[in-house]
Coordinates of C-alpha atoms and ligand atoms in Angstrom, one line a residue:
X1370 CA 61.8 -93.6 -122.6
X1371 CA 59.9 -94.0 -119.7
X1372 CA 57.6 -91.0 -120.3
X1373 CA 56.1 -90.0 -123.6
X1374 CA 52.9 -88.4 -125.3
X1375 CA 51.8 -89.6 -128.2
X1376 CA 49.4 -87.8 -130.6
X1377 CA 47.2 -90.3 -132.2
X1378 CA 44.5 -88.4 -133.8
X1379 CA 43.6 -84.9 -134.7
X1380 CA 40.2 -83.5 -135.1
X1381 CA 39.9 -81.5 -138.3
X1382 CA 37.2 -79.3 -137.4
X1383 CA 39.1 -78.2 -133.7
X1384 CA 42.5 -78.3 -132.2
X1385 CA 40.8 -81.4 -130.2
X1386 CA 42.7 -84.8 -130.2
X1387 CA 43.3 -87.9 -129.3
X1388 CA 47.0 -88.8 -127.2
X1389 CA 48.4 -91.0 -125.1
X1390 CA 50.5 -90.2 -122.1
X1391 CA 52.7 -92.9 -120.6
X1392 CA 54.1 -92.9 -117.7
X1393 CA 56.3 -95.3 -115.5
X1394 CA 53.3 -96.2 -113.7
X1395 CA 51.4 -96.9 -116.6
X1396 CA 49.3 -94.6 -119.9
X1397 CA 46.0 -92.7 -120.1
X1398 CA 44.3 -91.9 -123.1
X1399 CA 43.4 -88.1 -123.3
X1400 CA 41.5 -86.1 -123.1
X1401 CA 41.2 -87.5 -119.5
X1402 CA 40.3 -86.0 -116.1
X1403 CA 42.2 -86.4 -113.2
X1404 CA 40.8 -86.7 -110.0
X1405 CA 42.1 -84.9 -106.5
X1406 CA 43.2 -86.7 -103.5
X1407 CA 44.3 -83.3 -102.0
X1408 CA 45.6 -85.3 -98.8
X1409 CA 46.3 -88.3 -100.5
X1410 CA 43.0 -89.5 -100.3
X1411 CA 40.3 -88.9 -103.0
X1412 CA 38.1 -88.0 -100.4
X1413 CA 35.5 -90.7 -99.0
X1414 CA 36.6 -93.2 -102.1
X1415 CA 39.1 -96.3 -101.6
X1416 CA 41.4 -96.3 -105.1
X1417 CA 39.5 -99.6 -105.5
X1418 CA 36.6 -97.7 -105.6
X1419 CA 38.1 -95.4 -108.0
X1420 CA 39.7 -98.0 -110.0
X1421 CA 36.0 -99.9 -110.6
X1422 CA 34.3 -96.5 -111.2
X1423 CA 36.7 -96.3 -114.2
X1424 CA 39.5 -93.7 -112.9
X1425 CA 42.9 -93.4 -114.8
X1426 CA 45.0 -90.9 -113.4
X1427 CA 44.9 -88.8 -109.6
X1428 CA 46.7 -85.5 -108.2
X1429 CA 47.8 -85.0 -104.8
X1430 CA 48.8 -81.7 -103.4
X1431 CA 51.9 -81.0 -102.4
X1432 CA 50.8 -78.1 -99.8
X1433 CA 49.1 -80.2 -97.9
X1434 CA 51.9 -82.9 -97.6
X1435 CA 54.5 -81.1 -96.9
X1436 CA 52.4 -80.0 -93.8
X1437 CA 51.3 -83.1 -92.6
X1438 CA 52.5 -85.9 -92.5
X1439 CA 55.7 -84.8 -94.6
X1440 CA 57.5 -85.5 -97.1
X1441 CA 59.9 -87.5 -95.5
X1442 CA 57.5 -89.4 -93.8
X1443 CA 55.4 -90.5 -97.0
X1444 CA 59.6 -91.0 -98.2
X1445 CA 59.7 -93.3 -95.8
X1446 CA 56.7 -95.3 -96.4
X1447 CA 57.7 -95.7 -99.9
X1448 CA 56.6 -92.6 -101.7
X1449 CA 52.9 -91.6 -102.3
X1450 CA 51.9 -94.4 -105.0
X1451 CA 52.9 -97.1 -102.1
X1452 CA 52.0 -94.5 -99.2
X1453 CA 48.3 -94.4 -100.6
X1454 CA 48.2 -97.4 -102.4
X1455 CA 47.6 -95.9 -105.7
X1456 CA 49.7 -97.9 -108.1
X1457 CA 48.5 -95.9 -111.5
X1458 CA 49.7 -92.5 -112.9
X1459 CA 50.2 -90.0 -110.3
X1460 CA 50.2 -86.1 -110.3
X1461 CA 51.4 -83.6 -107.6
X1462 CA 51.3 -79.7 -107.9
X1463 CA 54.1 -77.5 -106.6
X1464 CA 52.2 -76.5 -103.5
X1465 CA 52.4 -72.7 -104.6
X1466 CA 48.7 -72.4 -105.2
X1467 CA 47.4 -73.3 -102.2
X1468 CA 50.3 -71.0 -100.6
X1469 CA 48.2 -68.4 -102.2
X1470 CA 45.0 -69.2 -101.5
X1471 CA 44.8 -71.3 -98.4
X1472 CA 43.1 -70.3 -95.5
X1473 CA 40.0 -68.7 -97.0
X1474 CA 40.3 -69.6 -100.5
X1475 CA 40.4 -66.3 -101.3
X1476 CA 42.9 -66.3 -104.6
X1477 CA 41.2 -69.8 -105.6
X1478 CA 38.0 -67.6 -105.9
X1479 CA 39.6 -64.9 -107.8
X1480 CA 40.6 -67.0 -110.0
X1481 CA 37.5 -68.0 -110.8
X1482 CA 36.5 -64.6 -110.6
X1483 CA 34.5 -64.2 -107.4
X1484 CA 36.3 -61.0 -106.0
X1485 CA 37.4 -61.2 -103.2
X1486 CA 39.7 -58.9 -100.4
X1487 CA 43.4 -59.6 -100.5
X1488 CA 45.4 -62.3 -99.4
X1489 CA 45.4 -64.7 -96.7
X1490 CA 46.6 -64.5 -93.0
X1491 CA 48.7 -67.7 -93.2
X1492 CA 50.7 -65.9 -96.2
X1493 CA 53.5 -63.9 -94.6
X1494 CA 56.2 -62.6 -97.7
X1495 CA 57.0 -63.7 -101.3
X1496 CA 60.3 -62.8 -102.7
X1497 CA 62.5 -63.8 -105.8
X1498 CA 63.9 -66.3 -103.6
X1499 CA 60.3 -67.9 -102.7
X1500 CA 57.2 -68.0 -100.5
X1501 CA 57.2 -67.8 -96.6
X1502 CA 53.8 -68.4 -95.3
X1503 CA 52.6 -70.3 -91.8
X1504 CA 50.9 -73.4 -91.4
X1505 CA 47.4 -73.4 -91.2
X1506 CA 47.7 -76.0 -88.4
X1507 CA 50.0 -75.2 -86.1
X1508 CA 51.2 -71.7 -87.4
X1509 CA 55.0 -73.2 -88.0
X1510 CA 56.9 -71.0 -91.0
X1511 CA 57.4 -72.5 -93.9
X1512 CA 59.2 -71.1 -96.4
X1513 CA 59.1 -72.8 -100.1
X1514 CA 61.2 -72.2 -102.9
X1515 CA 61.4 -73.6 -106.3
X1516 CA 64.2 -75.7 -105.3
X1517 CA 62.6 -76.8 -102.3
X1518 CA 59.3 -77.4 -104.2
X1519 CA 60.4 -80.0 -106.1
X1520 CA 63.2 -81.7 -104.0
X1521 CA 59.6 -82.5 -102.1
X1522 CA 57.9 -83.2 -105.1
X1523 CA 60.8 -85.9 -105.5
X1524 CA 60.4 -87.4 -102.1
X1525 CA 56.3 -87.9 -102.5
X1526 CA 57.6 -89.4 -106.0
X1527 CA 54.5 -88.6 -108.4
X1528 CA 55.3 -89.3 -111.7
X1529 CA 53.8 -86.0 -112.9
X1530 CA 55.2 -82.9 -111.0
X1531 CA 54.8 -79.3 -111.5
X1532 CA 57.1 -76.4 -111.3
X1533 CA 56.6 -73.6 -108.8
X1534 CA 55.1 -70.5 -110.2
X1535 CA 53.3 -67.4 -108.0
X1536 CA 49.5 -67.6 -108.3
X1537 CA 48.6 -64.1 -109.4
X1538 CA 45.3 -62.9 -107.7
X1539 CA 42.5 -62.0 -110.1
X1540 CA 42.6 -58.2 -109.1
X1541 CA 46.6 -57.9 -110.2
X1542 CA 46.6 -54.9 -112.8
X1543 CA 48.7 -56.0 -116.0
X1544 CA 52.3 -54.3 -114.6
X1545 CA 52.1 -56.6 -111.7
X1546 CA 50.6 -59.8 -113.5
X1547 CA 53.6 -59.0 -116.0
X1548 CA 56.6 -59.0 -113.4
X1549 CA 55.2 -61.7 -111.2
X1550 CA 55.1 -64.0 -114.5
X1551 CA 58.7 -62.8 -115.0
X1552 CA 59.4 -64.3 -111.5
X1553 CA 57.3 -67.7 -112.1
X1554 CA 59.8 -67.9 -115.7
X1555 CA 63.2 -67.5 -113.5
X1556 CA 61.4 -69.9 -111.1
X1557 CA 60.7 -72.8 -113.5
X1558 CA 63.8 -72.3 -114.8
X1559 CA 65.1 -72.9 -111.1
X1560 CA 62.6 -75.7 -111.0
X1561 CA 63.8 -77.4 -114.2
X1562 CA 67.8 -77.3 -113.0
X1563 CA 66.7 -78.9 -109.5
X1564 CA 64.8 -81.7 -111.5
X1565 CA 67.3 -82.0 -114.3
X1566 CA 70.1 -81.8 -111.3
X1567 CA 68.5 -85.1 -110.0
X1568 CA 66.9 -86.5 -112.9
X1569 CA 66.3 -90.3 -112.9
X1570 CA 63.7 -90.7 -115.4
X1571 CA 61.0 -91.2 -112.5
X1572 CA 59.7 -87.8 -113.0
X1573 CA 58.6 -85.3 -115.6
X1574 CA 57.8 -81.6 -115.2
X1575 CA 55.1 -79.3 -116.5
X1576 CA 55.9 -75.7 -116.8
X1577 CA 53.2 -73.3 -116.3
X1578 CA 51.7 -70.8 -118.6
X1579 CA 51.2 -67.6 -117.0
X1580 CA 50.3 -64.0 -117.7
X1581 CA 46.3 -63.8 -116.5
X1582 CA 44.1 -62.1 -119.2
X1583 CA 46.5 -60.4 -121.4
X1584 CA 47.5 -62.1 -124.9
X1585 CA 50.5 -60.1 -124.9
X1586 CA 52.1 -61.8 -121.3
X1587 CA 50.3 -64.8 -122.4
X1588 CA 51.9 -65.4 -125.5
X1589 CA 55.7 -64.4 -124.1
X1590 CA 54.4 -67.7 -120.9
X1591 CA 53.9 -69.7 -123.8
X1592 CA 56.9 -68.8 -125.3
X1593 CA 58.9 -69.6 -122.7
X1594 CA 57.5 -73.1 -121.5
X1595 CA 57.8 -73.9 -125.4
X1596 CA 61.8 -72.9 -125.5
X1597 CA 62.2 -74.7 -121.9
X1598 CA 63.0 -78.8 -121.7
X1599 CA 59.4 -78.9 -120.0
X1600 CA 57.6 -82.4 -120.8
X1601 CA 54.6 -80.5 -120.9
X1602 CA 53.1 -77.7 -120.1
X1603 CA 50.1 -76.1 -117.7
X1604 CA 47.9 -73.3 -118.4
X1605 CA 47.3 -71.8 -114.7
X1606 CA 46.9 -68.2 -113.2
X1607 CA 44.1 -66.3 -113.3
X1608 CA 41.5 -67.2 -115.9
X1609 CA 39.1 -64.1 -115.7
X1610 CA 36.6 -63.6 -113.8
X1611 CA 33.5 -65.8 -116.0
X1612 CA 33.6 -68.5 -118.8
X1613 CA 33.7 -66.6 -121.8
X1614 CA 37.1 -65.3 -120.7
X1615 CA 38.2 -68.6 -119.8
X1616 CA 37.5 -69.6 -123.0
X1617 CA 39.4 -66.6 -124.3
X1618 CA 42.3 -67.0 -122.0
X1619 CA 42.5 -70.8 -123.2
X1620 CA 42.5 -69.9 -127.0
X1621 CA 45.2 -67.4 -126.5
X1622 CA 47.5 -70.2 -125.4
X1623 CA 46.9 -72.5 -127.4
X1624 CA 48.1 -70.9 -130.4
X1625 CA 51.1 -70.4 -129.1
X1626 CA 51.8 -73.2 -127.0
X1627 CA 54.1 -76.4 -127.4
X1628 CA 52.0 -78.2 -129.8
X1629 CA 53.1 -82.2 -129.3
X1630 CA 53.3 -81.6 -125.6
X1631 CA 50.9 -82.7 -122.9
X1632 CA 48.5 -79.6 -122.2
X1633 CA 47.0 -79.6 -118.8
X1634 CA 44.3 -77.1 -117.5
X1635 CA 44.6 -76.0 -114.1
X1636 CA 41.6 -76.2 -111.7
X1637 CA 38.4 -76.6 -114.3
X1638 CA 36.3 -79.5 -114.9
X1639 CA 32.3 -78.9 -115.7
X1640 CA 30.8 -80.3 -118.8
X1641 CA 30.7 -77.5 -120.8
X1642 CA 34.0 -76.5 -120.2
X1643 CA 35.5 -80.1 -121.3
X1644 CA 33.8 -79.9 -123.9
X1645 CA 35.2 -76.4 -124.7
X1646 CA 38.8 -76.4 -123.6
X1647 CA 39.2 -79.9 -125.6
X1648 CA 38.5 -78.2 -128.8
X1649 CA 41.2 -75.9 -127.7
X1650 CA 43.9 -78.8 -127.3
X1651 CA 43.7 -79.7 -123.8
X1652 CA 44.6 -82.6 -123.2
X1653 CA 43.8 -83.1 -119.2
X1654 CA 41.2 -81.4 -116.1
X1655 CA 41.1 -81.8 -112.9
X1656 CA 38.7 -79.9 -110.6
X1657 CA 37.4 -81.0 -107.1
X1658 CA 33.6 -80.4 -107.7
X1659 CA 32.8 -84.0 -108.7
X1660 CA 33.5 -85.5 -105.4
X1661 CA 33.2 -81.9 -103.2
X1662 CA 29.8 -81.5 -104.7
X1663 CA 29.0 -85.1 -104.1
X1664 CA 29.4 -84.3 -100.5
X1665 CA 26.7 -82.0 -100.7
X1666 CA 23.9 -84.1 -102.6
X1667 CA 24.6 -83.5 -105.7
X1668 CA 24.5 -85.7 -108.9
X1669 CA 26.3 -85.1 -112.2
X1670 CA 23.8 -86.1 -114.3
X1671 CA 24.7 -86.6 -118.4
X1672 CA 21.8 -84.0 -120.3
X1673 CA 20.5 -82.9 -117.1
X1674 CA 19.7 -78.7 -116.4
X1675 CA 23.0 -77.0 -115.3
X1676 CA 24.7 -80.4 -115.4
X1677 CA 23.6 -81.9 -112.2
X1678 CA 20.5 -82.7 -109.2
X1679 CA 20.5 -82.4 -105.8
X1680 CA 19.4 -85.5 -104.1
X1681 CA 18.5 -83.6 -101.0
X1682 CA 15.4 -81.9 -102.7
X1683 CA 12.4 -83.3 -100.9
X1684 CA 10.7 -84.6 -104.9
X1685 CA 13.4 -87.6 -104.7
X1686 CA 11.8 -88.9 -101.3
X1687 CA 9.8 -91.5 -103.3
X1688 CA 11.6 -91.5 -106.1
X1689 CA 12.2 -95.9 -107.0
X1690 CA 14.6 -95.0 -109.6
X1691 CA 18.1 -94.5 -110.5
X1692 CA 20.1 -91.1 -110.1
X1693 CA 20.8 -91.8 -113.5
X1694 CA 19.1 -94.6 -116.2
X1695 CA 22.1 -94.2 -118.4
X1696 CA 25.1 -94.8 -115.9
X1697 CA 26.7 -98.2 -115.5
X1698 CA 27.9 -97.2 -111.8
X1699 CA 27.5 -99.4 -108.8
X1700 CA 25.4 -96.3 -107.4
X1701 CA 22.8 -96.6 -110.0
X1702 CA 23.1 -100.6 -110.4
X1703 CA 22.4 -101.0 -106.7
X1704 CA 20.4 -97.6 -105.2
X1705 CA 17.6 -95.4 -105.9
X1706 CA 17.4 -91.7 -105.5
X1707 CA 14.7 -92.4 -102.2
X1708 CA 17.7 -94.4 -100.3
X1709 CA 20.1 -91.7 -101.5
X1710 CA 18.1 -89.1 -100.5
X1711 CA 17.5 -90.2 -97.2
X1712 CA 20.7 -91.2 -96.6
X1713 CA 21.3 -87.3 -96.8
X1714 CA 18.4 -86.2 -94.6
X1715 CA 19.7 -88.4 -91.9
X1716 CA 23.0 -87.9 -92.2
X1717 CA 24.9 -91.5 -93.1
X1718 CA 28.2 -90.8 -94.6
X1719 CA 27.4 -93.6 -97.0
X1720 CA 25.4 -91.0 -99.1
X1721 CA 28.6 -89.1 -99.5
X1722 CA 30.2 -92.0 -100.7
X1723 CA 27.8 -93.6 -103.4
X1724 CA 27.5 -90.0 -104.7
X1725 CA 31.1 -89.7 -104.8
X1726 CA 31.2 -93.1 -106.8
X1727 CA 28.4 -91.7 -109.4
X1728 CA 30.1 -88.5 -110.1
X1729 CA 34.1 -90.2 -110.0
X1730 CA 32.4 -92.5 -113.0
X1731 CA 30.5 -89.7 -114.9
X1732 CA 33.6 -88.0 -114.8
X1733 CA 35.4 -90.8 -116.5
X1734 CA 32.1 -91.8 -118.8
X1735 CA 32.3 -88.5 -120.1
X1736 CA 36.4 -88.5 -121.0
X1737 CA 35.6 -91.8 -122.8
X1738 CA 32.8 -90.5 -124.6
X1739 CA 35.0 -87.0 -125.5
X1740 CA 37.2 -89.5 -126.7
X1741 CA 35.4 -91.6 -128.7
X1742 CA 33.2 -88.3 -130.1
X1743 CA 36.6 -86.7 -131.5
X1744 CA 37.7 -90.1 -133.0
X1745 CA 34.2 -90.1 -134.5
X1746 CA 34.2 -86.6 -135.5
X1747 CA 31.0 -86.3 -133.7
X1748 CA 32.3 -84.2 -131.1
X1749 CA 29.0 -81.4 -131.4
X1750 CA 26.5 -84.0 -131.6
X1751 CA 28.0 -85.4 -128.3
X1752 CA 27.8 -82.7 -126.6
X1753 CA 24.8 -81.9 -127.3
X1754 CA 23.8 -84.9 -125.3
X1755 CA 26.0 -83.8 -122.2
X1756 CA 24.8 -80.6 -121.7
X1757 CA 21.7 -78.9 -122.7
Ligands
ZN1137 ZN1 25.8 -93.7 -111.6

């Protein structure tokens, strides 16, 4: 077996646990957060520098791949891990999301709930058979299909893959949410024969839970990745439009999802949330905001008001100390906020990076520390000292 999940504690208070996930490039402990290298490149941080601030596990995205430089290309170079010099656990998505929402990120903000109009120019038709859309950088068709999805999957050679499913936008009215999941069921079934059809043990597929805010389509999505040969299974599509129904949209699934599989939640990652979903049995995040916000000054901070600082704001100008006293990262070993912050105000990409470092550990600080809180059945009291 070169892929496996094993349970290894349960909270009794929460569906929260403990698991390990091995893969043929190595195991994580969840709960654990995985990080995005959307091009295959965490943005502005080496994997050495990802590896010393305490990272397990990354994504890439297949979209933006396939579009440049290729599949075949990054074949040729080895696959991803050797492509990108990542040689740990390795993630890729089925490029259908950003299908959706690329171009003006319109869908990825319904899904998050900020309305939006409909969808994007570069998306031309989706059909049973699959998605046409155009290039965002040369305006070349593409047109993806579940087959086609993960034969491309295969040649970046992640060791987690996903299947394709349609990204239904926030607006969709149940009827249409209800057939579209339909679709996204015959399309990981699609998705499963091309894997199974090629299967080498390299690889291992997550289906995804559909069905938006209803219980009723949610519960038939969970249904079907439970009755599929999924390894584990992916709770994406739209997840209401504020946290509350998030949280409701999680705890509908997780009654009736595959119980000793791998649960991954698509697209989420603040404090609060980690802390929420885990209790609801999920066992992995990812999210871009702790290096995108990084980018724009601003700190994840452990206790801190709304979870994080901006270095840019002119009372750090002086400031001797550390962006955070309690963090063991080579930011806050080596730099004050008064470097950091004028590091932004004149524009040195360095501030970027040693942001990027902070909030890449933090990250991973606060997975150990979920961790370690659920083994300790002190899960509350911990996050209690995260968020405030
Ligand atoms: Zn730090």
């Amino acid at each position: 077996m070169t892929f496996s999940f094993n349970i290894t504690h349960k909270d009794p208070q929460s569906r929260a646990r403990i698991g390990r996930l091995t893969t043929p490039h190595g195991a994580i402990d969840t709960p654990n957060f995985i990080f995005c290298g959307t091009k295959a490149s965490v943005k502005g941080l080496s994997p050495l520098q990802l590896r010393e601030a305490g990272t397990d596990i990354i994504l890439s995205n297949t979209y933006h791949l396939m579009l440049s430089p290729g599949p075949d290309l990054i074949a040729e170079m080895g696959g991803l891990h050797k492509f990108m010099n990542w040689d740990g656990p390795l993630f890729t998505d089925s490029g259908g999301f950003q299908i959706f929402s690329l171009g003006h990120g319109s869908v990825a903000d319904e899904i998050k709930g900020r309305r939006t109009t409909n969808r994007p120019k570069t998306f031309l038709k989706i059909s049973e058979e699959g998605a046409e859309f155009r290039s965002y950088l040369d305006g070349k068709k593409f047109f993806l299909t579940p087959e086609s999805s993960i034969q491309i999957q295969r040649k970046l050679g992640a060791d987690l893959i996903v299947q394709l499913d349609e990204c239904t936008p926030f607006h969709a009215d149940k009827e249409y949410t209800a057939r579209s999941m339909e679709m996204s069921m015959r399309w990981g079934d699609r998705s499963l024969a091309e894997h199974e059809r090629h299967d080498d043990g390299k690889q291992a597929m997550y289906g995804i839970v559909q069905g938006g805010v209803y219980p009723e389509l949610r519960k038939i999505s969970c249904e079907y990745t439970r009755d599929r040969d999924f390894f584990s299974t992916a709770i994406g599509g739209s997840l209401g439009s504020n946290k509350e129904q998030m949280y409701e949209v999680v705890a509908m699934c997780s009654e009736h999802i595959h119980q000793s599989r791998p649960v991954h939640l698509l697209g989420i990652g603040s404090f609060i949330d980690i802390f929420t979903n885990v209790r609801q049995g999920i066992d992995t995040f990812d999210c871009v905001s702790p290096t995108r916000t990084a980018r724009h000054g601003w700190a994840l901070v452990k206790g801190a008001p709304k979870e994080r600082v901006n270095l840019r704001n002119a009372q750090f100008m002086k400031d001797p100390t550390p962006v955070d006293e309690t963090c063991g990262c080579y930011t806050c070993r080596n730099h004050s906020k008064s470097y950091i912050h004028h590091l932004f105000r004149v524009g040195e990409t360095l501030g970027m990076q040693l942001l990027s470092i902070h909030n890449v550990f933090t990250m991973n600080r606060l997975m150990r520390e979920v961790r370690a809180a659920i083994a300790g059945g002190m899960l509350d009291a911990v996050q209690k000292e995260w968020v405030v």
